[in-house]
Coordinates of C-alpha atoms in Angstrom, one line a residue:
Chain A
M28 CA -55.1 175.5 -62.7
L29 CA -57.4 172.9 -64.3
V30 CA -56.7 171.2 -67.8
V31 CA -59.6 169.3 -69.2
D32 CA -57.7 167.3 -71.9
S33 CA -59.9 165.9 -74.8
I34 CA -62.1 163.9 -72.7
E35 CA -64.7 161.6 -74.3
V36 CA -67.7 161.1 -72.1
F37 CA -70.3 158.4 -72.4
Y38 CA -73.9 157.7 -71.0
G39 CA -74.1 154.0 -71.4
E40 CA -73.8 153.9 -75.6
F41 CA -74.6 157.5 -76.2
Q42 CA -71.7 159.6 -76.5
A43 CA -72.0 163.2 -74.7
L44 CA -68.7 164.9 -75.4
F45 CA -66.1 164.4 -78.1
G46 CA -62.5 165.0 -77.1
V47 CA -63.3 168.3 -75.1
S48 CA -60.3 170.2 -74.1
I49 CA -60.4 173.3 -72.1
E50 CA -58.1 175.4 -69.9
V51 CA -58.6 177.4 -66.7
A52 CA -56.1 179.7 -65.2
E53 CA -55.7 180.8 -61.5
G54 CA -58.0 183.4 -60.8
E55 CA -60.1 183.4 -63.9
T56 CA -63.6 183.3 -64.7
V57 CA -64.5 181.1 -67.5
A58 CA -67.9 180.4 -68.7
I59 CA -69.0 177.7 -70.7
I60 CA -72.1 178.4 -73.0
G61 CA -74.1 176.5 -75.5
A62 CA -77.7 175.3 -76.1
N63 CA -79.7 172.7 -74.4
G64 CA -77.8 169.4 -74.5
A65 CA -74.7 170.5 -76.0
G66 CA -72.7 168.9 -73.1
K67 CA -72.3 171.6 -70.6
T68 CA -73.5 169.9 -67.6
T69 CA -71.8 166.7 -68.6
L70 CA -68.5 168.6 -68.6
L71 CA -68.8 170.0 -65.2
R72 CA -69.9 167.0 -63.7
T73 CA -66.9 164.8 -65.3
I74 CA -64.7 167.7 -63.5
A75 CA -66.4 167.1 -60.4
G76 CA -65.8 163.6 -60.3
V77 CA -69.5 162.6 -60.8
L78 CA -68.9 161.0 -64.2
R79 CA -65.7 159.4 -65.6
P80 CA -64.2 160.0 -69.0
R81 CA -63.8 157.0 -70.9
S82 CA -60.7 158.7 -72.3
G83 CA -58.7 161.5 -71.9
Q84 CA -57.6 163.5 -68.7
V85 CA -58.5 165.9 -66.0
R86 CA -55.8 167.6 -64.5
Y87 CA -56.3 170.0 -61.2
R88 CA -52.9 171.6 -60.0
G89 CA -51.0 168.9 -62.0
M90 CA -52.8 166.0 -60.6
R91 CA -54.9 163.7 -62.2
I92 CA -58.3 164.0 -60.8
D93 CA -60.5 161.5 -63.5
G94 CA -61.6 158.6 -61.8
R95 CA -61.2 160.1 -58.3
P96 CA -64.7 160.0 -56.6
A97 CA -66.5 163.1 -56.2
Y98 CA -65.9 163.6 -52.6
A99 CA -62.1 163.5 -52.9
V100 CA -62.2 166.1 -55.8
T101 CA -64.1 168.2 -53.4
R102 CA -61.8 167.9 -50.6
L103 CA -59.0 168.9 -53.1
G104 CA -60.7 172.2 -53.2
V105 CA -63.3 171.8 -56.4
A106 CA -66.8 172.5 -55.2
M107 CA -69.9 172.5 -57.6
V108 CA -73.3 174.2 -57.1
P109 CA -75.4 171.6 -59.0
E110 CA -77.9 172.0 -61.6
G111 CA -81.4 172.4 -59.8
R112 CA -79.5 173.3 -56.6
K113 CA -80.1 170.4 -55.1
I114 CA -81.0 171.5 -51.6
F115 CA -81.2 169.0 -48.8
P116 CA -84.7 169.2 -47.9
S117 CA -84.5 167.6 -44.4
L118 CA -82.1 170.4 -43.3
S119 CA -82.3 173.8 -42.3
V120 CA -80.8 176.5 -44.2
R121 CA -78.0 176.8 -41.9
E122 CA -77.4 172.8 -41.6
N123 CA -77.4 172.8 -45.5
L124 CA -74.6 175.5 -45.2
L125 CA -72.8 172.9 -42.6
I126 CA -72.8 170.3 -44.8
G127 CA -70.4 172.3 -46.9
R128 CA -67.9 171.8 -43.8
Q129 CA -67.7 168.4 -44.3
S130 CA -64.6 168.4 -46.5
R131 CA -62.7 169.9 -43.8
R132 CA -60.8 172.4 -45.8
K133 CA -59.5 175.5 -44.3
G134 CA -60.0 178.7 -45.6
P135 CA -61.7 182.2 -45.3
W136 CA -65.2 181.1 -45.7
S137 CA -67.6 180.6 -42.8
L138 CA -71.2 180.4 -41.7
E139 CA -71.0 184.3 -41.0
R140 CA -69.1 185.2 -43.9
V141 CA -71.7 183.4 -46.1
F142 CA -74.3 185.0 -43.9
D143 CA -72.7 188.5 -44.7
L144 CA -72.7 187.8 -48.6
F145 CA -76.3 186.5 -48.4
P146 CA -77.9 188.3 -45.3
V147 CA -81.2 186.7 -46.3
L148 CA -79.9 183.2 -45.7
R149 CA -78.9 184.4 -42.2
E150 CA -82.7 185.6 -41.5
R151 CA -84.0 182.3 -42.4
A152 CA -81.3 180.1 -41.1
D153 CA -83.5 177.8 -39.2
F154 CA -86.2 177.3 -41.8
P155 CA -86.0 174.3 -43.9
G156 CA -84.0 174.9 -47.0
I157 CA -86.8 173.7 -49.3
D158 CA -89.2 176.7 -47.9
L159 CA -87.0 179.3 -49.5
S160 CA -87.5 181.0 -53.0
G161 CA -85.9 179.9 -55.9
G162 CA -83.4 182.8 -55.9
Q163 CA -82.5 182.2 -52.3
Q164 CA -82.1 178.4 -52.6
Q165 CA -79.6 179.1 -55.4
M166 CA -78.0 181.6 -52.8
L167 CA -77.8 178.8 -50.3
A168 CA -76.7 176.3 -53.0
I169 CA -73.7 178.8 -53.8
G170 CA -73.1 179.6 -49.8
R171 CA -72.7 175.8 -49.5
A172 CA -70.4 175.1 -51.9
L173 CA -68.6 178.1 -50.9
M174 CA -68.4 176.7 -47.3
S175 CA -66.0 173.8 -48.4
N176 CA -63.4 176.7 -49.0
P177 CA -62.9 175.9 -52.7
D178 CA -60.0 177.1 -54.8
L179 CA -62.3 176.5 -57.9
I180 CA -66.1 176.6 -58.0
L181 CA -68.1 175.2 -60.6
M182 CA -71.5 176.7 -61.1
D183 CA -74.3 175.0 -63.2
E184 CA -77.0 177.3 -64.7
I185 CA -77.5 179.6 -61.6
S186 CA -79.8 181.7 -63.7
L187 CA -81.9 178.9 -64.5
G188 CA -86.1 179.8 -63.9
L189 CA -85.3 183.0 -62.0
A190 CA -86.4 186.5 -62.7
P191 CA -83.7 188.9 -64.3
V192 CA -83.6 191.3 -61.3
I193 CA -82.3 188.2 -59.0
V194 CA -80.1 186.9 -61.7
R195 CA -78.3 190.6 -61.9
E196 CA -78.0 190.0 -58.1
L197 CA -76.8 186.6 -58.1
Y198 CA -74.1 187.5 -61.0
E199 CA -73.0 190.6 -58.5
T200 CA -72.0 188.2 -55.8
V201 CA -70.2 186.0 -58.6
Q202 CA -68.1 189.1 -58.8
E203 CA -67.7 189.3 -55.3
I204 CA -66.5 185.4 -55.0
T205 CA -63.9 186.0 -57.7
R206 CA -62.6 188.9 -56.2
A207 CA -62.0 187.0 -53.0
G208 CA -59.4 185.1 -55.3
T209 CA -61.6 182.0 -56.0
T210 CA -61.4 180.7 -59.6
V211 CA -65.4 180.4 -61.2
V212 CA -66.3 178.1 -64.0
I213 CA -69.9 178.9 -65.1
V214 CA -72.2 177.0 -67.1
E215 CA -75.1 179.1 -68.8
Q216 CA -77.4 179.2 -71.5
D217 CA -77.7 183.3 -70.9
V218 CA -74.8 184.3 -72.8
T219 CA -75.4 188.0 -72.1
R220 CA -75.2 187.6 -68.8
S221 CA -72.2 185.2 -68.8
L222 CA -70.1 187.3 -71.2
Q223 CA -70.3 190.0 -69.0
V224 CA -68.6 188.4 -66.3
A225 CA -66.2 186.1 -68.0
D226 CA -62.7 186.6 -68.4
R227 CA -62.8 183.8 -71.3
V228 CA -65.5 181.7 -72.9
Y229 CA -65.9 178.3 -74.2
C230 CA -68.6 177.3 -76.4
L231 CA -70.1 173.9 -76.9
L232 CA -72.0 172.5 -79.5
E233 CA -73.0 169.0 -80.0
G234 CA -70.6 167.7 -77.4
E235 CA -67.4 169.6 -79.1
V236 CA -65.8 172.8 -78.3
S237 CA -66.9 175.1 -81.0
L238 CA -65.6 178.6 -80.1
S239 CA -63.2 179.8 -77.4
G240 CA -61.6 183.0 -76.6
R241 CA -62.0 186.3 -74.8
P242 CA -65.6 187.9 -74.8
A243 CA -64.0 191.1 -76.4
D244 CA -62.4 189.1 -79.4
V245 CA -65.5 187.2 -80.2
S246 CA -68.4 188.7 -82.3
R247 CA -71.9 188.1 -81.8
E248 CA -72.1 186.5 -85.3
Q249 CA -69.1 184.1 -84.4
I250 CA -71.0 183.0 -81.1
S251 CA -74.5 182.2 -82.6
L252 CA -72.8 180.2 -85.3
A253 CA -71.0 178.6 -82.6
Y254 CA -74.1 178.3 -80.5
F255 CA -76.6 177.2 -82.9
G256 CA -74.1 175.7 -85.7
V257 CA -76.0 177.6 -88.3
Chain B
M4 CA -77.5 168.8 -26.2
I5 CA -81.1 169.7 -25.2
K6 CA -82.3 173.7 -25.1
A7 CA -82.0 175.2 -21.9
R8 CA -85.5 176.6 -22.6
V9 CA -88.6 175.8 -24.5
A10 CA -87.1 176.6 -27.6
E11 CA -89.4 178.1 -30.4
S12 CA -87.6 178.1 -33.6
P13 CA -89.0 180.3 -36.5
A14 CA -90.0 176.9 -37.7
G15 CA -92.0 176.8 -34.7
W16 CA -91.5 173.3 -32.9
K17 CA -91.6 173.0 -29.4
Q18 CA -89.0 171.1 -27.6
L19 CA -88.4 170.1 -24.1
S20 CA -86.8 172.1 -21.7
V21 CA -83.9 170.5 -19.8
I22 CA -85.5 170.2 -16.8
Q23 CA -88.6 168.4 -18.6
F24 CA -86.3 166.1 -20.6
T25 CA -84.4 165.2 -17.3
A26 CA -87.4 164.5 -15.6
L27 CA -89.0 162.2 -18.3
G28 CA -85.9 160.6 -18.4
A29 CA -85.4 160.1 -14.7
L30 CA -88.9 159.0 -14.8
V31 CA -88.7 156.4 -17.6
I32 CA -85.0 155.1 -16.0
G33 CA -86.2 155.2 -12.5
A34 CA -89.3 153.0 -13.1
L35 CA -87.2 150.5 -15.0
V36 CA -84.4 150.1 -12.8
S37 CA -86.7 149.8 -9.5
L38 CA -89.3 147.3 -11.5
P39 CA -87.5 144.3 -10.0
F40 CA -88.4 145.6 -6.5
W41 CA -92.1 146.2 -7.4
G42 CA -93.1 144.3 -10.6
G43 CA -93.5 140.3 -10.9
P44 CA -91.2 138.3 -13.0
G45 CA -94.0 138.3 -15.5
V46 CA -93.8 142.1 -16.1
M47 CA -90.2 141.8 -16.3
R48 CA -90.1 139.1 -18.8
M49 CA -92.6 141.4 -21.0
L50 CA -90.3 144.1 -20.6
V51 CA -87.5 142.2 -21.8
E52 CA -89.4 141.3 -25.0
F53 CA -90.3 144.9 -25.4
L54 CA -87.1 146.5 -24.8
T55 CA -85.6 143.9 -27.6
L56 CA -88.3 145.0 -29.9
L57 CA -87.7 148.5 -29.5
A58 CA -84.0 148.1 -29.6
L59 CA -84.2 146.3 -33.0
A60 CA -86.5 148.6 -34.4
Q61 CA -84.3 151.8 -33.6
L62 CA -81.5 150.1 -35.4
W63 CA -83.8 149.4 -38.6
N64 CA -84.8 152.9 -38.3
L65 CA -81.4 154.2 -38.5
L66 CA -80.4 152.1 -41.1
A67 CA -83.3 152.3 -43.3
G68 CA -85.1 155.7 -41.8
Y69 CA -81.8 157.8 -41.6
T70 CA -79.6 156.2 -43.9
G71 CA -81.8 154.9 -46.8
L72 CA -80.5 151.3 -46.5
V73 CA -83.6 149.2 -46.5
S74 CA -82.5 145.8 -45.3
I75 CA -84.8 143.3 -45.2
G76 CA -82.2 140.8 -43.9
Q77 CA -81.3 141.9 -40.4
Q78 CA -82.6 138.6 -39.1
A79 CA -78.8 137.9 -40.3
W80 CA -77.6 139.4 -37.4
I81 CA -79.9 138.1 -34.8
G82 CA -79.2 134.7 -35.5
I83 CA -75.7 135.3 -35.9
G84 CA -75.8 137.0 -32.2
G85 CA -77.7 134.3 -30.8
Y86 CA -75.3 131.3 -32.0
A87 CA -72.2 133.7 -31.0
L88 CA -73.6 134.0 -27.6
I89 CA -74.1 130.3 -27.1
V90 CA -70.7 129.5 -28.4
A91 CA -69.0 132.2 -26.1
A92 CA -70.9 131.4 -23.1
D93 CA -71.1 127.4 -23.3
D94 CA -68.0 126.5 -25.6
L95 CA -65.6 129.1 -24.7
G96 CA -67.0 129.7 -21.0
L97 CA -66.8 133.4 -21.1
P98 CA -69.4 135.5 -19.2
I99 CA -72.5 136.4 -20.4
P100 CA -72.4 140.1 -20.6
L101 CA -68.6 139.6 -22.7
G102 CA -70.4 137.1 -24.7
L103 CA -73.3 139.8 -25.7
V104 CA -70.3 142.2 -27.0
L105 CA -68.6 139.3 -28.7
A106 CA -72.0 138.6 -30.4
G107 CA -72.1 142.1 -31.7
V108 CA -68.4 142.0 -33.0
A109 CA -69.1 138.9 -34.8
A110 CA -72.2 140.1 -36.5
A111 CA -70.0 143.2 -37.4
L112 CA -67.3 141.1 -38.8
L113 CA -69.6 139.0 -41.0
A114 CA -71.5 142.2 -41.9
L115 CA -68.2 143.4 -43.6
P116 CA -67.6 140.9 -46.5
A117 CA -71.6 141.0 -46.8
A118 CA -71.4 144.7 -47.6
G119 CA -68.7 144.2 -50.1
L120 CA -71.4 142.7 -51.9
L121 CA -74.3 144.4 -51.2
F122 CA -72.9 148.0 -51.7
R123 CA -72.7 147.3 -55.2
L124 CA -76.3 146.8 -55.4
R125 CA -78.9 149.7 -55.3
G126 CA -82.4 150.0 -54.1
G127 CA -84.8 146.9 -54.1
Y128 CA -81.6 144.6 -55.4
F129 CA -80.0 146.0 -52.0
S130 CA -83.0 145.0 -50.2
V131 CA -83.4 141.3 -51.6
G132 CA -79.5 140.8 -51.3
T133 CA -79.8 141.5 -47.7
W134 CA -82.3 138.7 -47.5
V135 CA -80.3 136.3 -49.4
V136 CA -77.3 137.2 -47.0
A137 CA -79.3 136.2 -44.4
E138 CA -80.4 132.8 -45.9
I139 CA -76.7 131.9 -46.9
L140 CA -76.1 132.4 -43.1
R141 CA -78.9 130.1 -41.9
L142 CA -78.1 127.7 -44.5
L143 CA -74.3 127.5 -43.4
V144 CA -75.6 127.2 -39.6
M145 CA -77.9 124.4 -40.9
N146 CA -75.1 122.6 -42.4
S147 CA -73.0 122.7 -39.3
T148 CA -74.6 119.6 -37.9
D149 CA -71.8 118.9 -35.5
W150 CA -70.6 122.2 -33.6
L151 CA -73.9 123.7 -33.9
R152 CA -76.2 120.8 -34.3
G153 CA -77.7 121.9 -37.5
G154 CA -81.6 122.2 -37.7
L155 CA -81.8 120.9 -34.3
G156 CA -80.2 124.2 -32.7
R157 CA -78.6 124.3 -29.6
T158 CA -79.6 125.4 -26.1
L159 CA -77.6 127.9 -23.7
T160 CA -76.5 126.2 -20.7
A161 CA -73.8 128.3 -19.3
T162 CA -77.0 129.7 -17.2
S163 CA -78.0 126.7 -15.8
A164 CA -75.8 127.2 -12.9
M165 CA -77.8 130.4 -11.8
T166 CA -81.2 130.4 -10.3
R167 CA -83.9 131.2 -12.3
E168 CA -84.2 134.2 -10.5
T169 CA -80.7 135.7 -10.9
R170 CA -80.7 134.8 -14.6
E171 CA -84.0 136.8 -15.1
L172 CA -82.7 139.7 -13.6
L173 CA -79.4 139.7 -15.6
T174 CA -81.4 139.4 -18.6
Y175 CA -83.7 142.1 -17.4
A176 CA -80.8 144.6 -16.5
L177 CA -79.0 143.7 -19.8
A178 CA -82.2 144.5 -21.9
V179 CA -82.6 148.0 -20.0
V180 CA -79.0 149.0 -20.6
I181 CA -79.1 147.9 -24.4
G182 CA -82.9 149.5 -24.8
L183 CA -82.2 152.6 -23.6
G184 CA -78.2 152.4 -25.0
V185 CA -79.5 152.2 -28.4
I186 CA -81.9 154.9 -27.9
A187 CA -79.0 157.2 -26.8
L188 CA -76.4 155.9 -29.7
V189 CA -79.0 157.0 -32.5
H190 CA -79.9 160.4 -30.8
L191 CA -76.1 161.1 -30.2
L192 CA -75.3 159.9 -33.6
M193 CA -78.1 161.7 -35.4
R194 CA -76.8 164.9 -33.7
S195 CA -73.2 164.5 -34.6
R196 CA -71.6 165.7 -37.7
T197 CA -72.0 162.1 -39.2
G198 CA -75.6 162.2 -38.5
L199 CA -75.7 165.5 -40.6
A200 CA -74.1 164.0 -43.4
L201 CA -76.3 160.9 -43.1
T202 CA -79.5 163.3 -43.4
A203 CA -77.7 164.9 -46.7
I204 CA -76.8 161.6 -48.3
R205 CA -80.6 160.3 -47.8
D206 CA -81.9 163.6 -49.4
S207 CA -79.4 163.6 -52.3
E208 CA -76.3 161.5 -52.5
T209 CA -74.8 163.1 -55.6
A210 CA -75.2 166.5 -54.1
A211 CA -73.7 165.3 -50.7
A212 CA -70.7 163.6 -52.4
N213 CA -70.3 166.9 -54.3
L214 CA -69.8 168.6 -51.0
G215 CA -67.0 166.3 -49.9
I216 CA -69.1 164.0 -47.9
E217 CA -67.9 160.2 -48.2
T218 CA -71.1 158.7 -48.8
Q219 CA -70.0 155.2 -49.3
R220 CA -67.9 155.3 -46.0
I221 CA -70.4 156.5 -44.0
K222 CA -72.9 154.0 -45.1
L223 CA -70.9 151.2 -44.6
F224 CA -70.2 152.6 -41.0
V225 CA -73.7 152.7 -40.3
Y226 CA -74.5 149.2 -42.0
L227 CA -71.8 147.8 -39.7
L228 CA -73.1 149.5 -36.5
C229 CA -76.4 148.1 -37.2
A230 CA -75.2 144.8 -37.7
F231 CA -73.2 145.0 -34.2
G232 CA -76.4 146.5 -32.4
T233 CA -78.6 143.6 -33.7
G234 CA -76.0 141.2 -33.2
V235 CA -76.0 142.1 -29.7
V236 CA -79.8 142.3 -29.2
G237 CA -79.9 138.9 -31.0
A238 CA -77.8 137.7 -28.2
L239 CA -79.8 138.9 -25.5
I240 CA -83.1 137.6 -27.4
Y241 CA -81.5 134.1 -26.9
L242 CA -80.3 134.6 -23.3
N243 CA -83.9 135.2 -22.7
L244 CA -85.1 132.3 -24.9
L245 CA -82.4 129.6 -24.2
R246 CA -83.4 127.5 -27.0
I247 CA -82.3 128.8 -30.6
T248 CA -82.9 127.1 -34.2
P249 CA -81.7 128.2 -37.4
D250 CA -85.2 128.3 -38.8
A251 CA -86.5 130.6 -36.1
A252 CA -83.1 132.7 -35.3
F253 CA -82.7 133.7 -39.1
S254 CA -86.4 134.0 -39.8
V255 CA -87.5 136.9 -41.9
Q256 CA -90.2 137.6 -39.3
W257 CA -87.8 139.4 -37.1
T258 CA -87.3 142.0 -39.8
A259 CA -91.0 142.1 -40.5
F260 CA -91.5 142.9 -36.8
M261 CA -88.7 145.7 -37.1
I262 CA -90.6 147.2 -40.2
F263 CA -94.0 147.1 -38.9
I264 CA -92.9 148.8 -35.7
V265 CA -91.0 151.8 -37.7
I266 CA -93.7 151.9 -40.1
I267 CA -96.8 152.4 -37.8
G268 CA -94.6 154.9 -35.2
G269 CA -93.0 156.9 -38.0
I270 CA -89.9 156.5 -40.0
G271 CA -87.0 159.0 -39.5
S272 CA -87.6 159.4 -36.0
I273 CA -86.5 158.4 -32.6
E274 CA -89.8 158.9 -30.9
G275 CA -91.4 156.9 -34.0
P276 CA -90.2 153.1 -32.9
I277 CA -90.9 154.0 -29.1
I278 CA -94.6 154.3 -30.1
G279 CA -94.4 151.7 -32.8
A280 CA -93.0 149.3 -30.0
I281 CA -95.8 150.1 -27.7
L282 CA -98.7 149.8 -30.2
F283 CA -97.2 146.5 -31.7
F284 CA -96.9 145.1 -28.2
V285 CA -100.4 145.9 -27.1
L286 CA -101.8 144.7 -30.5
R287 CA -100.0 141.6 -30.7
Q288 CA -101.4 140.7 -27.2
F289 CA -104.8 141.7 -28.3
L290 CA -104.3 139.6 -31.6
S291 CA -102.9 136.7 -30.2
D292 CA -106.5 135.1 -29.6
F293 CA -106.8 135.2 -33.4
G294 CA -104.1 132.7 -34.0
E295 CA -102.6 132.9 -37.9
W296 CA -105.1 135.7 -38.8
S297 CA -103.2 138.1 -36.3
L298 CA -100.3 138.5 -38.6
I299 CA -102.8 139.2 -41.5
L300 CA -104.1 141.8 -39.3
L301 CA -100.9 143.4 -38.4
G302 CA -100.1 143.3 -42.4
A303 CA -103.2 145.1 -43.1
I304 CA -103.0 147.6 -40.6
A305 CA -99.2 148.4 -41.7
V306 CA -100.8 148.8 -45.3
V307 CA -103.6 150.8 -44.2
M308 CA -101.0 153.1 -42.3
M309 CA -98.5 153.4 -45.3
I310 CA -101.6 154.6 -47.5
F311 CA -103.2 156.8 -45.4
A312 CA -100.4 158.0 -43.1
P313 CA -97.1 157.1 -44.3
E314 CA -95.2 159.6 -41.7
G315 CA -96.6 157.1 -39.0
I316 CA -98.3 157.7 -35.7
W317 CA -95.4 160.1 -34.5
G318 CA -95.5 162.0 -37.9
I319 CA -99.3 162.8 -37.3
I320 CA -98.2 164.0 -33.8
R321 CA -95.4 166.0 -34.4
R322 CA -97.5 167.9 -37.2
R323 CA -100.7 168.3 -35.3
W324 CA -98.8 169.8 -32.1
Q325 CA -95.4 170.7 -33.7
F326 CA -93.5 169.1 -31.0
E327 CA -90.4 166.6 -30.3
I328 CA -88.8 164.9 -27.6
F329 CA -85.5 163.9 -29.5
P330 CA -84.5 166.9 -31.6
V331 CA -82.1 165.8 -33.9
H332 CA -81.9 169.5 -36.0
R333 CA -79.3 171.9 -34.9
R334 CA -81.6 175.0 -34.4
V335 CA -79.3 177.8 -32.7
G336 CA -81.5 180.6 -31.6
A337 CA -81.8 183.3 -34.2
S338 CA -80.3 186.3 -32.2
S339 CA -78.0 184.9 -29.3
G340 CA -77.4 181.4 -30.3
D341 CA -75.9 178.7 -28.4
A342 CA -72.2 179.5 -28.8
H343 CA -70.8 176.1 -27.8
E344 CA -72.6 174.4 -30.3
R345 CA -71.8 176.8 -33.0
N346 CA -68.2 176.7 -32.5
A347 CA -68.2 172.7 -32.3
W348 CA -69.6 173.3 -36.0
Q349 CA -67.4 175.7 -37.3

C-alpha cells in the first residue's frame, strides 16, 4: 500500500534521513520507534507531503506522492495526526472535527461515529478545542484525522505527555480503528506500548533504519541496540 | 443562519434571537434607506464617507484578521478602482453602477499576477511586498501622462450631466448597498465551509493542509475577493470625490485608516470594524482641530490599544458580556441540534 523507497531528507544543509525504506501493507499496523531526533517525525512528515525528499520515492497504491502538496496527499486517503496535536484553538471541538471533512472523501467516518468512538468529545462538542485536557485533545486530533475517511492514518507520538491510563485507552481505540480496516502507522518513543499493537516494527537510529521485523521475532537486546546504537 | 432562540451554548455566549436580529437589521436598513427623506445632504455625505471606511475596514479585517494576510498595500486597489471608474464612465461611456463593478474586476485582475509574486513571501515580507505593488501601480499611473494625465490626475465628468441632488443620491444609494453588502458577504463567507477552513489556516497552516485544505488556493481566493471589494469601494470613493490623483489614491494612508479601525474595534470579528469605524469617525471630527497632530494622536491611541487591549473594544465587550451579534461559530445545540445545519455539514 505504502512504499518509502530510500529517501534522503534534508532540513537546509542538515540531513535528517539517509536512504530510509519502509513498506506498509493494507490493513497492517506498523510502528516506527526510535530515540529523540532519530528521524521518525521527519519520515511521517515526508509521507504526508509536508516535507519533500531530496532523493528517493514515496509511493502510495502505486502512485508517486513525494512532491505532492499535503492537501493532495490527504485527499488520496493518507491522514496525519500531527505531533503536538495541533488543535485549532479558535474552533470548537465540533468545528475541529468538521475540518476533517474538507478532504471531501467518502467513507464510514462521520461526526456521529467519531462521537461514538470518543463519547467525551460529544459532551464537549461546543467547547473550544483548546480547553480540552491533553488526552481529550489527542482524541480530538485522532477523530479529526478519521473524519477525512483515510485508508492510511499516520499517528505521531500520541502518547507524548499523557498519563499511562489515558495512553492505554488511546491504544485501545487505535486497535478499534485497525479493526475498521484502516491501515495505521504509529511513531512512538514508548517501545513496549507500540510493540503491543504493531504487526511490524521499524527502528530508526540517526536517520537510518537500524532494525525491522515482527515484534515476536525481535529480541529486547536487538531493539535496545537498534534504539540506542550501543 | 441565526438561532431561533437566544442560544446559550455550553461556552455561555449569548446571541440575538432571529426576531431581535431582524429587528436590529430592519432598524439600521430602514434608517439608512429613509435617510434621504429626513436627513440633509450633509448627513448623507458624512454617511457615504462612513460607509466607505466601514467597507474598507471589513475587507481588511477579512484579509488580515480572518486569513492572516497582513497587507499594507490595499491602497493599490483603491487607486485602481478609482481610475477604472473614470475610464469606464468617461472614456467608455458606461453607466456608473457598471463602472463600479468593472473597477472591482480590474483590481482583481491586477491582483492575480501580484499574488503570483506576493504569495512566495511570508509574514513581514509579504506585507512590505504589498506596499511595493501599490507603489509600482502608482508609478505606472504617474507615467501615463497622456491617458491618465499622470500626476495631475483626472476628474470624473460623466456625472456632470446629473443634477447635484441626483448624483449625491446615487452615491449614497451605492454606498448603502456596498456598506451593508460587504458586511453580509463577510458574515456569510465566515459561516461557510470556506470560512471554517480560513480559521483553521490562521490557527495552523500545516495542520490545515494535513487535513486536506488547499491552503494556498483559499488564501488566493480571499486575496482576490478583497482586491475586488476594495476596488469597488475605491470607485465609490472617487464617485464621491470626483477628482483623483495618483498620490492621493495610492496613498498608504488608506491602509493606515483600515488598520486603525480594525485594531481599535477588534480584529477577527465583524462587530469590531463597525465599532472601530464609528469611533474613528468621531475621533477624526473631534481631532480635526489639531491639524497634523491629529494623525499623531490617532497613532498614539492605536499603540495604547494594542498594548493594553489587543483584542480591541469589541473584544472587551465580548469578553465582559459574552455576547455576539454576528456569530460565525457553528454551535449546534448539544441535545436537539439544528438538523438542517448538521446535514449541510456532513
